């Protein structure tokens, strides 16, 4: 039976790769590397570096796959993502059928942890449901950008007995989520914290975490917000792309104390 490994490789530092991931990497015959195009070629390069650094027998193959384009301008966000996953699963289905021997081991290297804002597992389930190709698969956890962020700022993710919500920039732009005072924001193309009343909110922000370009800013949102907006715009201009994540920590409301 074909086997597929979904391996979390951490958020940018090759040293995020765990001992379990190294063991899994050494079982793989074919790596499927998704190239999203544009300037994120750097991320493809990091995946190759991980393979070169940790794999002892270099007889593995790397198959690069161009990701189908996604309609980012579509108003119906959920429908656009569903459509993109469907097209992606058709490409992966062909790969798993044609590029992997019956007893071969294939792998997808996933940025951060595969369970966090990543569609790899959903696309794999879609491929399996198609019934066109059969395989078993396993998931190896990785260090997520959220944990890279909290470690670099030396803060706990939650406060005592408190809840944390992980959300997107798009959702934060619609308002502070109900029932939580600690919010992690990912996938934010537009500094959505700008839409909040900054009173009583601290921000812990990080970009390119774990890489030589890493940027960190923390402080009261009223002061740090403007600095982050400026630093982020400069970095994005310089590199052509940016990945950033932040934790917003609001003074605790009375009901949660
Ligand atoms: C598609 S999600 C992937 C998340 C990933 N699975 C994880 O566990 O971190 C991409 C988002 O993760 C965050 N991210 C990933 N790597 C990052 C890094 N090195 N520094 C800052 N943010 C990062 C950013 O918010 C980015 O928009």
GROMACS .gro file of C-alpha atoms and ligand atoms in nm:
model
  284
    1UNK     CA    1   0.000   0.000   0.000
    2UNK     CA    2   0.124   0.351  -0.078
    3UNK     CA    3   0.203   0.559   0.231
    4UNK     CA    4   0.188   0.934   0.266
    5UNK     CA    5   0.350   1.135   0.547
    6UNK     CA    6   0.238   1.487   0.626
    7UNK     CA    7   0.535   1.633   0.808
    8UNK     CA    8   0.528   1.961   1.000
    9UNK     CA    9   0.867   2.128   0.956
   10UNK     CA   10   0.826   2.430   1.182
   11UNK     CA   11   0.784   2.797   1.105
   12UNK     CA   12   1.110   2.887   0.931
   13UNK     CA   13   1.407   2.779   1.140
   14UNK     CA   14   1.551   2.444   1.020
   15UNK     CA   15   1.615   2.374   1.390
   16UNK     CA   16   1.239   2.366   1.449
   17UNK     CA   17   1.241   2.024   1.279
   18UNK     CA   18   1.170   1.767   1.552
   19UNK     CA   19   1.341   1.430   1.606
   20UNK     CA   20   1.014   1.263   1.501
   21UNK     CA   21   1.011   1.466   1.178
   22UNK     CA   22   1.374   1.370   1.106
   23UNK     CA   23   1.285   1.002   1.143
   24UNK     CA   24   0.988   1.048   0.910
   25UNK     CA   25   1.198   1.242   0.654
   26UNK     CA   26   1.436   0.949   0.634
   27UNK     CA   27   1.154   0.710   0.534
   28UNK     CA   28   1.047   0.911   0.230
   29UNK     CA   29   1.101   0.811  -0.136
   30UNK     CA   30   0.925   1.108  -0.299
   31UNK     CA   31   0.873   1.460  -0.163
   32UNK     CA   32   0.592   1.660  -0.317
   33UNK     CA   33   0.685   2.028  -0.297
   34UNK     CA   34   0.413   2.279  -0.370
   35UNK     CA   35   0.535   2.594  -0.540
   36UNK     CA   36   0.290   2.876  -0.482
   37UNK     CA   37   0.473   3.096  -0.734
   38UNK     CA   38   0.573   3.459  -0.684
   39UNK     CA   39   0.841   3.544  -0.431
   40UNK     CA   40   0.769   3.259  -0.191
   41UNK     CA   41   1.036   3.059  -0.376
   42UNK     CA   42   1.230   3.119  -0.054
   43UNK     CA   43   0.989   2.886   0.124
   44UNK     CA   44   1.044   2.613  -0.135
   45UNK     CA   45   1.420   2.660  -0.084
   46UNK     CA   46   1.382   2.612   0.291
   47UNK     CA   47   1.203   2.281   0.239
   48UNK     CA   48   1.490   2.164   0.018
   49UNK     CA   49   1.740   2.277   0.282
   50UNK     CA   50   1.555   2.071   0.544
   51UNK     CA   51   1.584   1.762   0.321
   52UNK     CA   52   1.954   1.817   0.252
   53UNK     CA   53   2.033   1.877   0.617
   54UNK     CA   54   1.846   1.588   0.778
   55UNK     CA   55   1.823   1.305   0.524
   56UNK     CA   56   2.112   1.059   0.529
   57UNK     CA   57   2.048   0.865   0.208
   58UNK     CA   58   2.005   1.106  -0.082
   59UNK     CA   59   1.821   0.861  -0.309
   60UNK     CA   60   1.487   1.042  -0.255
   61UNK     CA   61   1.316   1.234  -0.536
   62UNK     CA   62   1.161   1.578  -0.520
   63UNK     CA   63   0.858   1.643  -0.737
   64UNK     CA   64   0.768   2.009  -0.763
   65UNK     CA   65   0.406   2.095  -0.818
   66UNK     CA   66   0.271   2.431  -0.923
   67UNK     CA   67  -0.028   2.521  -0.707
   68UNK     CA   68  -0.346   2.601  -0.902
   69UNK     CA   69  -0.416   2.975  -0.874
   70UNK     CA   70  -0.675   3.092  -0.619
   71UNK     CA   71  -0.929   3.365  -0.680
   72UNK     CA   72  -0.834   3.601  -0.394
   73UNK     CA   73  -1.067   3.874  -0.518
   74UNK     CA   74  -1.379   3.655  -0.490
   75UNK     CA   75  -1.646   3.793  -0.256
   76UNK     CA   76  -1.759   3.446  -0.141
   77UNK     CA   77  -1.440   3.352   0.046
   78UNK     CA   78  -1.559   3.001   0.155
   79UNK     CA   79  -1.675   2.907  -0.197
   80UNK     CA   80  -1.348   3.031  -0.352
   81UNK     CA   81  -1.145   2.821  -0.104
   82UNK     CA   82  -1.363   2.512  -0.172
   83UNK     CA   83  -1.316   2.553  -0.545
   84UNK     CA   84  -0.937   2.589  -0.502
   85UNK     CA   85  -0.921   2.279  -0.280
   86UNK     CA   86  -1.109   2.080  -0.543
   87UNK     CA   87  -0.865   2.184  -0.816
   88UNK     CA   88  -0.570   2.118  -0.585
   89UNK     CA   89  -0.699   1.771  -0.500
   90UNK     CA   90  -0.723   1.680  -0.872
   91UNK     CA   91  -0.353   1.769  -0.911
   92UNK     CA   92  -0.251   1.575  -0.597
   93UNK     CA   93  -0.458   1.275  -0.701
   94UNK     CA   94  -0.261   1.249  -1.027
   95UNK     CA   95   0.067   1.289  -0.836
   96UNK     CA   96  -0.008   1.015  -0.587
   97UNK     CA   97  -0.128   0.784  -0.861
   98UNK     CA   98   0.156   0.844  -1.109
   99UNK     CA   99   0.461   0.942  -0.903
  100UNK     CA  100   0.444   0.697  -0.614
  101UNK     CA  101   0.510   0.321  -0.640
  102UNK     CA  102   0.261   0.079  -0.483
  103UNK     CA  103   0.488   0.030  -0.179
  104UNK     CA  104   0.642   0.381  -0.192
  105UNK     CA  105   0.641   0.650   0.077
  106UNK     CA  106   0.551   1.002  -0.028
  107UNK     CA  107   0.552   1.318   0.182
  108UNK     CA  108   0.425   1.671   0.197
  109UNK     CA  109   0.635   1.904   0.409
  110UNK     CA  110   0.400   2.145   0.579
  111UNK     CA  111   0.497   2.484   0.712
  112UNK     CA  112   0.455   2.508   1.090
  113UNK     CA  113   0.206   2.248   1.212
  114UNK     CA  114  -0.024   2.069   0.965
  115UNK     CA  115  -0.333   2.119   1.185
  116UNK     CA  116  -0.321   2.498   1.190
  117UNK     CA  117  -0.457   2.706   0.902
  118UNK     CA  118  -0.332   2.462   0.646
  119UNK     CA  119  -0.540   2.281   0.386
  120UNK     CA  120  -0.311   1.979   0.332
  121UNK     CA  121  -0.518   1.742   0.549
  122UNK     CA  122  -0.847   1.854   0.394
  123UNK     CA  123  -0.710   1.809   0.041
  124UNK     CA  124  -0.578   1.461   0.127
  125UNK     CA  125  -0.921   1.360   0.262
  126UNK     CA  126  -1.070   1.490  -0.062
  127UNK     CA  127  -0.827   1.277  -0.268
  128UNK     CA  128  -0.907   0.967  -0.059
  129UNK     CA  129  -1.280   1.027  -0.095
  130UNK     CA  130  -1.243   1.035  -0.474
  131UNK     CA  131  -1.151   0.664  -0.455
  132UNK     CA  132  -0.919   0.697  -0.754
  133UNK     CA  133  -0.603   0.624  -0.556
  134UNK     CA  134  -0.566   0.447  -0.221
  135UNK     CA  135  -0.301   0.508   0.041
  136UNK     CA  136  -0.261   0.536   0.416
  137UNK     CA  137  -0.132   0.852   0.574
  138UNK     CA  138   0.019   0.982   0.898
  139UNK     CA  139   0.069   1.329   1.039
  140UNK     CA  140   0.385   1.445   1.216
  141UNK     CA  141   0.328   1.761   1.424
  142UNK     CA  142   0.547   2.067   1.384
  143UNK     CA  143   0.629   2.385   1.574
  144UNK     CA  144   0.365   2.635   1.465
  145UNK     CA  145   0.425   3.004   1.401
  146UNK     CA  146   0.206   3.070   1.707
  147UNK     CA  147   0.452   2.883   1.928
  148UNK     CA  148   0.751   3.040   1.754
  149UNK     CA  149   0.592   3.379   1.832
  150UNK     CA  150   0.524   3.315   2.200
  151UNK     CA  151   0.870   3.167   2.253
  152UNK     CA  152   1.046   3.465   2.093
  153UNK     CA  153   0.844   3.710   2.306
  154UNK     CA  154   0.883   3.486   2.612
  155UNK     CA  155   0.509   3.498   2.688
  156UNK     CA  156   0.254   3.230   2.766
  157UNK     CA  157  -0.018   3.185   2.507
  158UNK     CA  158  -0.297   3.185   2.766
  159UNK     CA  159  -0.348   3.350   3.101
  160UNK     CA  160  -0.448   3.149   3.410
  161UNK     CA  161  -0.772   2.962   3.335
  162UNK     CA  162  -0.823   3.180   3.028
  163UNK     CA  163  -0.935   3.098   2.676
  164UNK     CA  164  -0.742   3.192   2.362
  165UNK     CA  165  -0.891   3.235   2.020
  166UNK     CA  166  -0.688   3.188   1.702
  167UNK     CA  167  -0.841   3.382   1.419
  168UNK     CA  168  -0.771   3.556   1.090
  169UNK     CA  169  -0.711   3.920   1.002
  170UNK     CA  170  -1.033   3.916   0.802
  171UNK     CA  171  -1.235   3.815   1.109
  172UNK     CA  172  -1.058   4.056   1.343
  173UNK     CA  173  -1.140   4.341   1.105
  174UNK     CA  174  -1.508   4.268   1.182
  175UNK     CA  175  -1.451   4.327   1.556
  176UNK     CA  176  -1.297   4.179   1.871
  177UNK     CA  177  -1.422   3.819   1.918
  178UNK     CA  178  -1.680   3.753   2.191
  179UNK     CA  179  -1.582   3.583   2.516
  180UNK     CA  180  -1.201   3.605   2.500
  181UNK     CA  181  -0.936   3.851   2.606
  182UNK     CA  182  -0.646   3.677   2.428
  183UNK     CA  183  -0.651   3.653   2.050
  184UNK     CA  184  -0.391   3.525   1.806
  185UNK     CA  185  -0.420   3.663   1.455
  186UNK     CA  186  -0.284   3.490   1.145
  187UNK     CA  187  -0.328   3.542   0.773
  188UNK     CA  188  -0.359   3.917   0.813
  189UNK     CA  189  -0.268   4.103   0.495
  190UNK     CA  190  -0.377   4.438   0.627
  191UNK     CA  191  -0.279   4.509   0.992
  192UNK     CA  192  -0.640   4.451   1.100
  193UNK     CA  193  -0.556   4.561   1.457
  194UNK     CA  194  -0.587   4.916   1.317
  195UNK     CA  195  -0.966   4.881   1.336
  196UNK     CA  196  -0.964   4.824   1.715
  197UNK     CA  197  -0.985   5.074   1.998
  198UNK     CA  198  -0.631   5.019   2.133
  199UNK     CA  199  -0.709   5.109   2.496
  200UNK     CA  200  -0.599   4.832   2.732
  201UNK     CA  201  -0.458   4.605   2.457
  202UNK     CA  202  -0.100   4.477   2.437
  203UNK     CA  203   0.036   4.336   2.111
  204UNK     CA  204   0.314   4.080   2.057
  205UNK     CA  205   0.397   4.079   1.685
  206UNK     CA  206   0.643   3.872   1.483
  207UNK     CA  207   0.727   3.845   1.113
  208UNK     CA  208   0.948   3.590   0.932
  209UNK     CA  209   0.977   3.413   1.269
  210UNK     CA  210   1.265   3.170   1.291
  211UNK     CA  211   1.440   3.309   0.983
  212UNK     CA  212   1.736   3.547   0.955
  213UNK     CA  213   1.485   3.824   0.861
  214UNK     CA  214   1.284   3.783   1.181
  215UNK     CA  215   1.116   4.101   1.313
  216UNK     CA  216   0.966   4.140   1.661
  217UNK     CA  217   0.769   4.430   1.810
  218UNK     CA  218   0.575   4.430   2.138
  219UNK     CA  219   0.403   4.686   2.355
  220UNK     CA  220   0.076   4.870   2.411
  221UNK     CA  221  -0.121   4.864   2.086
  222UNK     CA  222  -0.166   5.242   2.110
  223UNK     CA  223   0.212   5.287   2.057
  224UNK     CA  224   0.330   4.964   1.894
  225UNK     CA  225   0.050   4.951   1.634
  226UNK     CA  226   0.189   5.242   1.431
  227UNK     CA  227   0.544   5.104   1.453
  228UNK     CA  228   0.429   4.759   1.332
  229UNK     CA  229   0.240   4.914   1.041
  230UNK     CA  230   0.555   5.104   0.937
  231UNK     CA  231   0.803   4.817   0.991
  232UNK     CA  232   0.573   4.571   0.815
  233UNK     CA  233   0.527   4.793   0.508
  234UNK     CA  234   0.905   4.844   0.478
  235UNK     CA  235   0.980   4.472   0.513
  236UNK     CA  236   0.714   4.377   0.263
  237UNK     CA  237   0.850   4.627   0.015
  238UNK     CA  238   1.206   4.501   0.064
  239UNK     CA  239   1.133   4.127   0.036
  240UNK     CA  240   0.820   4.132  -0.179
  241UNK     CA  241   0.625   3.914   0.066
  242UNK     CA  242   0.563   3.889   0.438
  243UNK     CA  243   0.431   3.636   0.689
  244UNK     CA  244   0.338   3.776   1.027
  245UNK     CA  245   0.143   3.665   1.332
  246UNK     CA  246   0.046   3.844   1.650
  247UNK     CA  247  -0.104   3.794   1.993
  248UNK     CA  248  -0.342   4.060   2.123
  249UNK     CA  249  -0.386   4.060   2.500
  250UNK     CA  250  -0.667   4.274   2.643
  251UNK     CA  251  -0.689   4.376   3.010
  252UNK     CA  252  -0.911   4.107   3.152
  253UNK     CA  253  -1.281   4.179   3.158
  254UNK     CA  254  -1.447   4.135   3.498
  255UNK     CA  255  -1.646   3.828   3.391
  256UNK     CA  256  -1.327   3.633   3.311
  257UNK     CA  257  -1.154   3.713   3.642
  258LIG     C1  258  -0.133   2.925   0.577
  258LIG     S1  259  -0.094   2.972   0.740
  258LIG     C2  260   0.011   2.842   0.789
  258LIG     C3  261   0.028   2.830   0.939
  258LIG     C4  262   0.120   2.717   0.977
  258LIG     N1  263   0.060   2.588   0.951
  258LIG     C5  264   0.163   2.723   1.124
  258LIG     O1  265   0.152   2.621   1.195
  258LIG     O2  266   0.213   2.827   1.165
  258LIG     C6  267   0.014   3.105   0.708
  258LIG     C7  268   0.013   3.207   0.821
  258LIG     O3  269   0.092   3.156   0.927
  258LIG     C8  270   0.163   3.259   0.988
  258LIG     N2  271   0.307   3.228   0.977
  258LIG     C9  272   0.361   3.115   0.926
  258LIG     N3  273   0.494   3.115   0.936
  258LIG    C10  274   0.527   3.233   0.996
  258LIG    C11  275   0.650   3.291   1.034
  258LIG     N4  276   0.766   3.229   1.013
  258LIG     N5  277   0.647   3.412   1.094
  258LIG    C12  278   0.529   3.475   1.117
  258LIG     N6  279   0.411   3.425   1.082
  258LIG    C13  280   0.408   3.305   1.021
  258LIG    C14  281   0.123   3.389   0.918
  258LIG     O4  282   0.015   3.445   0.990
  258LIG    C15  283   0.077   3.340   0.784
  258LIG     O5  284  -0.016   3.429   0.727
   0.00000   0.00000   0.00000
